[in-house]
Amino acid sequence: MERLINKRILLGVTGGIAAYKSAELVRRLQDAGAEVRVVMTAGACEFITPLTMQALSGNPVHTNLLDPQAEAGMGHIELARWADLVLIAPASANFMARMAHGHGTDLLATLCLATGAPIAIAPAMNQQMWADSGTQRNLLMLQEKGIHVFGPAAGSQACGDVGLGRMLEPHEIAELAAGVFEYSLLTGKHVVITAGPTREAIDPVRYITNKSSGKMGFALAEAAAEAGARVTLIAGPVYLPTPARVDRVDVTCAREMYDASLAAVDGDCNIFIATAAVADYRPVNPADHKIKKSTEEIHLTLVKNPDIVAAVSAHEKRPFTVGFAAETQDVIAYAQAKLTNKKLDMIATNDVSGSNVGFNSDNNAVTVIWPGGHKVLPLASKKQIAKQLVELIGIRYKD
Ligand code: PMT
């Protein structure tokens, strides 16, 4: 079931008494980590209300093909593109027939034509309708199109008949839906990433910080989520949107980042990646009020901040711990020293002496070092570097 983590499931509900089970299916899919959006046919709305499905899924339910409001937000093409899997449960005989013949007569049928995602159906109908030669021909056509068919099961039916045609139970459908997805490198792993700078207060309006934009850490969060991980992104003050499928915790200063990181490691963190440019020092006593410029000189006393990544690697529930090193000289030697001193599993070092890589740039170039090996990731966009680094981490994590 962990293959459903972060997956986007478009649940199509068609008209049939089994539609009431779709409500539980939403919960099963969500419990397994999937995000669920629901599309209902007119027939489905006769059996269960869109309001119920909206309340359970936490998202607006879509029912009409030509709905100007939905088209302005998430219209049918966006929905079709959004889905990682279109799952139709229950799938009625009528809907199977329309699908088999490529009809786009309502929103759900149109979505099935417009999506590039895999499609699965969980048929539910009277046993005689299931056995009908037309339905069986349609079933074959759907299977030939590559559509996954879950069930149906045999048993007593709402109409009093006994036979094949009952919809599978929600937990069985959720298990089969998970099986549509392959295992990715980080499937089911919890990855915690720090990103951006920290801000250390001097007084209520002034602070010490650095040039980190958060781009490298955010790119890593996106790449880890794409690799199947559950991602917590602990972000210093940056101006970037949260990547899809990522949980974000905003912090301001190093001590807040420390607390958030250690809380995550106390939980169930498998991999920790310290991309943040944490301020090494903070003013010892930030002023309660704005400091007035009465004297020619003022002196700040700075005190050392806790080392977050070192504390993580020393934790009793130590995750696989990856650091970064921002260096302007002797890049490899300093990074090697940090790898050893902070007891890391891996460190990615970037030369931040120029402006085309490292701080705030869209690009980076890093050398990744681990005990007994290294790999150079040459100049590329931070998104590309992040993908390569996540792959490397996935491989080393398994070793
Ligand atoms: O945010 P961008 O604009 O995209 O820029 C990316 C980056 C240059 C910030 C990033 O690629 C990078 O190099 N991050 C690490 C910056 C840094 O603070 O390096 P450092 O050599 O000072 O620290 C070494 C490691 O210890 C880092 O993993 C750092 O997060 C960690 N650290 C440092 C101090 C501290 N108190 N706690 C820590 O966890």
Coordinates of C-alpha atoms in Angstrom, one line a residue, residues 11-389:
L11 CA -12.0 8.4 -8.3
G12 CA -14.9 8.1 -10.8
V13 CA -18.2 7.0 -9.3
T14 CA -21.0 5.8 -11.6
G15 CA -24.6 4.9 -10.9
G16 CA -25.2 1.7 -8.9
I17 CA -26.0 0.6 -5.4
A18 CA -22.3 -0.1 -4.7
A19 CA -21.7 3.7 -4.9
Y20 CA -22.1 3.9 -1.1
K21 CA -18.9 1.8 -0.8
S22 CA -17.0 4.6 -2.7
A23 CA -17.2 6.7 0.4
E24 CA -15.2 4.2 2.3
L25 CA -12.9 3.7 -0.7
V26 CA -12.0 7.4 -0.5
R27 CA -10.9 6.9 3.1
R28 CA -8.9 3.8 2.3
L29 CA -7.0 5.5 -0.4
Q30 CA -6.3 8.5 1.7
D31 CA -5.2 6.4 4.7
A32 CA -2.6 4.8 2.3
G33 CA -1.3 8.3 1.5
A34 CA -3.1 9.1 -1.7
E35 CA -4.7 12.4 -2.6
V36 CA -8.2 11.8 -3.9
R37 CA -10.5 13.9 -6.2
V38 CA -13.9 12.6 -7.1
V39 CA -15.9 12.8 -10.3
M40 CA -19.5 11.5 -10.2
T41 CA -21.9 10.7 -13.0
A42 CA -25.6 11.9 -12.9
G43 CA -26.5 8.3 -12.0
A44 CA -24.0 8.2 -9.1
C45 CA -25.6 11.3 -7.6
E46 CA -28.9 9.4 -7.3
F47 CA -27.2 6.9 -5.0
I48 CA -24.9 9.1 -2.9
T49 CA -24.6 12.8 -2.6
P50 CA -21.6 14.8 -4.0
L51 CA -21.6 16.6 -0.6
T52 CA -20.7 13.3 1.2
M53 CA -17.9 12.7 -1.3
Q54 CA -16.7 16.3 -1.0
A55 CA -16.6 16.1 2.8
L56 CA -14.6 12.9 2.7
S57 CA -12.2 13.8 0.0
G58 CA -11.7 17.3 1.2
N59 CA -11.9 18.5 -2.4
P60 CA -14.8 19.8 -4.6
V61 CA -16.6 17.1 -6.4
H62 CA -16.9 17.4 -10.2
T63 CA -20.1 16.4 -11.9
N64 CA -20.6 18.4 -15.1
L65 CA -18.6 18.4 -18.3
L66 CA -19.6 22.0 -19.1
D67 CA -19.2 23.7 -15.8
P68 CA -17.8 27.3 -16.2
Q69 CA -16.8 27.5 -12.6
A70 CA -14.9 24.2 -12.7
E71 CA -13.3 25.1 -16.0
A72 CA -11.9 28.3 -14.4
G73 CA -10.4 26.2 -11.6
M74 CA -9.7 22.6 -12.3
G75 CA -11.5 21.8 -15.6
H76 CA -11.7 18.4 -17.2
I77 CA -8.3 18.6 -19.0
E78 CA -6.5 19.7 -15.8
L79 CA -8.2 16.9 -13.9
A80 CA -7.2 14.4 -16.6
R81 CA -3.6 15.6 -16.4
W82 CA -3.6 15.8 -12.6
A83 CA -4.4 12.1 -12.1
D84 CA -1.7 9.4 -11.6
L85 CA -4.6 6.9 -11.8
V86 CA -8.2 7.1 -12.9
L87 CA -10.1 4.6 -10.8
I88 CA -13.8 4.0 -11.5
A89 CA -15.6 2.3 -8.7
P90 CA -18.3 1.2 -9.1
A91 CA -18.2 0.9 -12.9
S92 CA -21.7 0.2 -14.2
A93 CA -22.5 -1.8 -17.3
N94 CA -23.6 1.3 -19.1
F95 CA -20.4 3.1 -18.2
M96 CA -18.3 0.2 -19.4
A97 CA -20.1 0.2 -22.7
R98 CA -19.5 3.9 -23.2
M99 CA -15.9 3.6 -22.3
A100 CA -15.4 0.6 -24.6
H101 CA -16.7 2.6 -27.5
G102 CA -14.9 5.8 -26.7
H103 CA -18.0 8.0 -26.0
G104 CA -17.3 11.3 -24.3
T105 CA -20.9 12.0 -23.3
D106 CA -20.2 13.2 -19.8
L107 CA -17.4 14.5 -17.6
L108 CA -16.1 11.1 -16.4
A109 CA -16.2 9.5 -19.9
T110 CA -14.4 12.5 -21.4
L111 CA -11.8 12.3 -18.7
C112 CA -11.1 8.7 -19.6
L113 CA -10.5 9.8 -23.1
A114 CA -8.3 12.8 -22.2
T115 CA -6.1 11.2 -19.6
G116 CA -2.6 9.7 -20.1
A117 CA -2.8 8.0 -16.7
P118 CA -3.6 4.4 -16.2
I119 CA -7.3 3.6 -15.8
A120 CA -8.8 0.9 -13.6
I121 CA -12.4 -0.1 -13.2
A122 CA -14.2 -2.0 -10.4
P123 CA -17.3 -3.3 -12.1
A124 CA -20.6 -3.7 -10.1
M125 CA -23.8 -4.9 -11.6
N126 CA -26.5 -7.6 -11.5
Q127 CA -25.0 -11.0 -12.3
Q128 CA -27.2 -11.3 -15.4
M129 CA -25.9 -8.0 -16.7
W130 CA -22.3 -9.0 -16.1
A131 CA -22.9 -12.3 -17.9
D132 CA -24.5 -10.6 -20.9
S133 CA -22.5 -11.1 -24.1
G134 CA -22.5 -7.3 -24.8
T135 CA -20.9 -6.6 -21.4
Q136 CA -18.4 -9.4 -21.9
R137 CA -17.5 -8.0 -25.3
N138 CA -17.1 -4.5 -23.8
L139 CA -14.9 -6.0 -21.0
L140 CA -12.6 -7.6 -23.6
M141 CA -12.3 -4.3 -25.5
L142 CA -11.4 -2.5 -22.3
Q143 CA -8.8 -5.1 -21.4
E144 CA -7.4 -4.8 -24.9
K145 CA -7.1 -1.0 -24.3
G146 CA -4.9 -1.8 -21.2
I147 CA -7.5 -0.9 -18.7
H148 CA -7.1 -2.7 -15.3
V149 CA -10.2 -4.6 -14.2
F150 CA -10.6 -5.2 -10.4
G151 CA -13.2 -7.9 -9.8
P152 CA -16.1 -8.3 -9.7
A153 CA -16.7 -10.7 -6.8
A154 CA -19.3 -13.3 -6.5
G155 CA -22.0 -13.4 -3.8
S156 CA -25.5 -12.3 -2.9
Q157 CA -26.6 -9.1 -4.6
A158 CA -28.7 -6.1 -3.6
C159 CA -31.4 -7.2 -6.1
G160 CA -31.6 -10.6 -4.4
D161 CA -29.7 -12.6 -7.1
V162 CA -26.6 -14.6 -6.3
G163 CA -23.6 -14.6 -8.7
L164 CA -20.7 -12.7 -10.2
G165 CA -21.2 -8.9 -10.2
R166 CA -20.6 -7.6 -6.7
M167 CA -18.1 -4.7 -6.4
L168 CA -14.9 -5.7 -4.5
E169 CA -14.6 -4.4 -1.0
P170 CA -12.9 -1.0 -0.7
H171 CA -9.7 -2.4 1.0
E172 CA -9.3 -4.9 -1.9
I173 CA -9.7 -2.1 -4.5
A174 CA -7.2 0.1 -2.6
E175 CA -4.7 -2.8 -2.6
L176 CA -5.1 -3.5 -6.3
A177 CA -4.8 0.3 -7.0
A178 CA -1.5 0.3 -5.2
G179 CA -0.4 -2.6 -7.4
V180 CA -0.8 -0.4 -10.5
F181 CA 2.3 1.6 -9.4
E182 CA 5.8 0.4 -9.5
Y183 CA 8.1 0.8 -6.5
S184 CA 10.2 4.0 -6.8
L185 CA 13.6 4.5 -5.3
L186 CA 12.2 6.1 -2.2
T187 CA 8.7 4.6 -2.0
G188 CA 7.4 4.9 1.5
K189 CA 10.4 6.6 2.9
H190 CA 10.1 9.8 5.0
V191 CA 12.6 12.4 3.8
V192 CA 13.2 15.5 5.9
I193 CA 15.0 18.4 4.2
T194 CA 16.1 21.8 5.6
A195 CA 16.3 24.7 3.1
G196 CA 17.0 28.4 2.8
P197 CA 18.7 30.7 5.2
T198 CA 17.9 31.4 8.9
R199 CA 17.4 34.9 10.3
E200 CA 19.0 35.8 13.6
A201 CA 17.4 38.9 15.3
I202 CA 19.5 41.9 16.4
D203 CA 16.4 43.9 17.4
P204 CA 12.7 43.7 16.3
V205 CA 13.5 45.1 12.8
R206 CA 17.1 44.0 12.0
Y207 CA 18.7 40.6 11.6
I208 CA 21.7 38.6 10.4
T209 CA 21.1 36.3 7.5
N210 CA 22.8 35.1 4.3
K211 CA 22.1 34.8 0.5
S212 CA 20.4 31.4 0.4
S213 CA 17.2 31.5 -1.7
G214 CA 16.0 28.0 -0.8
K215 CA 16.0 26.9 -4.4
M216 CA 18.4 23.9 -3.9
G217 CA 16.4 22.5 -0.9
F218 CA 13.0 23.1 -2.6
A219 CA 14.3 21.3 -5.8
L220 CA 15.4 18.4 -3.6
A221 CA 12.0 18.2 -1.9
E222 CA 10.3 18.1 -5.3
A223 CA 12.7 15.4 -6.5
A224 CA 12.3 13.3 -3.4
A225 CA 8.5 13.5 -3.6
E226 CA 8.7 12.4 -7.3
A227 CA 10.8 9.4 -6.2
G228 CA 7.9 8.3 -4.0
A229 CA 9.0 9.7 -0.6
R230 CA 6.9 11.4 2.0
V231 CA 8.7 14.7 2.3
T232 CA 8.8 17.3 5.1
L233 CA 10.5 20.5 4.1
I234 CA 11.7 22.7 7.0
A235 CA 12.1 26.1 5.3
G236 CA 13.8 29.2 6.5
P237 CA 12.4 32.6 5.3
V238 CA 12.2 32.2 1.5
Y239 CA 9.9 33.4 -1.2
L240 CA 9.2 30.1 -3.0
P241 CA 5.9 28.2 -3.5
T242 CA 5.7 24.8 -1.7
P243 CA 6.3 21.9 -4.2
A244 CA 3.3 19.6 -4.8
R245 CA 3.0 16.7 -2.3
V246 CA 5.4 18.2 0.2
D247 CA 4.6 19.1 3.8
R248 CA 6.2 22.4 4.7
V249 CA 7.2 23.7 8.1
D250 CA 8.2 27.4 8.2
V251 CA 10.9 28.5 10.6
T252 CA 12.8 31.8 11.0
C253 CA 15.9 31.3 13.2
A254 CA 18.4 28.4 13.6
R255 CA 17.0 27.3 17.0
E256 CA 13.5 27.0 15.4
M257 CA 15.0 25.0 12.6
Y258 CA 16.9 22.8 15.1
D259 CA 13.7 22.1 17.1
A260 CA 11.7 21.3 13.9
S261 CA 14.4 19.0 12.6
L262 CA 14.9 17.1 15.9
A263 CA 11.1 16.7 16.3
A264 CA 11.0 15.2 12.8
V265 CA 13.9 12.8 13.6
D266 CA 12.2 11.9 16.9
G267 CA 9.3 10.7 14.6
D268 CA 9.9 8.4 11.7
C269 CA 12.5 10.1 9.5
N270 CA 14.5 7.8 7.2
I271 CA 16.7 10.3 5.4
F272 CA 17.7 13.8 6.5
I273 CA 19.1 16.3 4.0
A274 CA 20.6 19.5 5.4
T275 CA 20.6 22.0 2.5
A276 CA 19.9 25.0 4.7
A277 CA 22.5 27.7 5.1
V278 CA 22.1 27.9 8.9
A279 CA 23.6 31.0 10.5
D280 CA 26.5 29.8 12.6
Y281 CA 26.1 32.6 15.1
R282 CA 23.3 34.7 16.6
P283 CA 23.3 37.9 18.6
V284 CA 23.5 36.8 22.2
N285 CA 20.8 39.2 23.5
P286 CA 18.5 40.6 20.8
A287 CA 17.2 44.1 21.8
D288 CA 13.5 44.3 22.8
H289 CA 13.2 47.6 21.0
K290 CA 14.7 49.1 17.9
I291 CA 18.3 50.1 18.6
K292 CA 18.8 53.9 18.3
K293 CA 21.8 55.3 16.4
S294 CA 23.1 57.4 19.3
T295 CA 26.8 56.3 19.2
E296 CA 29.4 56.0 16.4
E297 CA 29.9 52.3 17.1
I298 CA 27.9 49.5 18.4
H299 CA 29.2 46.1 19.3
L300 CA 27.3 42.9 18.8
T301 CA 28.2 39.8 20.8
L302 CA 27.5 36.6 18.9
V303 CA 27.0 33.2 20.3
K304 CA 27.2 29.9 18.4
N305 CA 24.0 28.3 17.1
P306 CA 23.5 24.5 17.6
D307 CA 24.7 22.4 14.7
I308 CA 21.5 20.8 13.4
V309 CA 22.9 18.2 11.0
A310 CA 25.5 17.1 13.6
A311 CA 22.8 16.7 16.2
V312 CA 20.7 14.6 13.7
S313 CA 23.6 12.3 12.9
A314 CA 24.2 11.8 16.7
H315 CA 20.6 11.1 17.4
E316 CA 19.7 7.7 18.8
K317 CA 17.2 7.2 15.9
R318 CA 19.8 8.4 13.4
P319 CA 18.5 8.6 9.9
F320 CA 20.7 8.4 6.8
T321 CA 22.2 11.9 7.1
V322 CA 23.3 14.0 4.2
G323 CA 24.9 17.4 4.5
F324 CA 25.9 20.2 2.1
A325 CA 29.1 22.2 2.2
A326 CA 29.3 25.7 0.8
E327 CA 33.0 26.5 0.3
T328 CA 35.0 29.2 -1.5
Q329 CA 38.4 27.5 -1.3
D330 CA 39.8 24.0 -0.8
V331 CA 36.3 22.8 -1.5
I332 CA 36.9 19.0 -1.4
A333 CA 39.2 19.0 1.6
Y334 CA 36.8 21.2 3.7
A335 CA 33.9 19.0 2.7
Q336 CA 35.8 15.8 3.6
A337 CA 36.4 17.3 7.0
K338 CA 32.7 18.1 7.5
L339 CA 31.8 14.6 6.4
T340 CA 34.0 13.2 9.1
N341 CA 33.5 15.8 11.9
K342 CA 29.7 15.8 11.6
K343 CA 29.6 12.0 11.1
L344 CA 27.6 12.2 7.9
D345 CA 26.7 9.5 5.4
M346 CA 27.2 11.8 2.5
I347 CA 28.0 15.4 1.7
A348 CA 27.4 17.5 -1.4
T349 CA 29.8 20.3 -1.7
N350 CA 29.5 23.4 -3.9
D351 CA 32.0 26.0 -4.7
V352 CA 30.1 29.2 -3.9
S353 CA 32.9 31.7 -4.8
G354 CA 31.3 32.5 -8.2
S355 CA 27.7 33.7 -8.9
N356 CA 26.7 31.1 -11.5
V357 CA 26.4 28.2 -8.9
G358 CA 25.4 27.9 -5.3
F359 CA 23.6 30.7 -3.5
N360 CA 20.5 32.1 -5.2
S361 CA 21.5 30.9 -8.7
D362 CA 19.1 28.6 -10.7
N363 CA 22.1 26.3 -11.4
N364 CA 24.5 24.3 -9.3
A365 CA 27.5 22.0 -9.7
V366 CA 28.4 19.7 -6.8
T367 CA 30.8 17.0 -5.8
V368 CA 29.1 14.3 -3.7
I369 CA 31.4 12.6 -1.2
W370 CA 30.7 9.5 1.0
P371 CA 33.1 7.3 2.9
G372 CA 35.1 5.5 0.2
G373 CA 33.7 7.2 -2.9
H374 CA 32.6 10.4 -4.7
K375 CA 30.7 11.5 -7.7
V376 CA 30.9 14.8 -9.6
L377 CA 27.5 16.3 -10.7
P378 CA 28.6 18.9 -13.3
L379 CA 26.9 22.3 -13.9
A380 CA 23.1 21.8 -14.4
S381 CA 19.9 23.4 -13.2
K382 CA 19.2 22.9 -9.5
K383 CA 16.2 20.7 -10.4
Q384 CA 18.5 18.4 -12.5
I385 CA 21.1 18.3 -9.7
A386 CA 18.4 17.5 -7.2
K387 CA 17.1 14.5 -9.3
Q388 CA 20.7 13.1 -9.6
L389 CA 21.4 13.6 -6.0

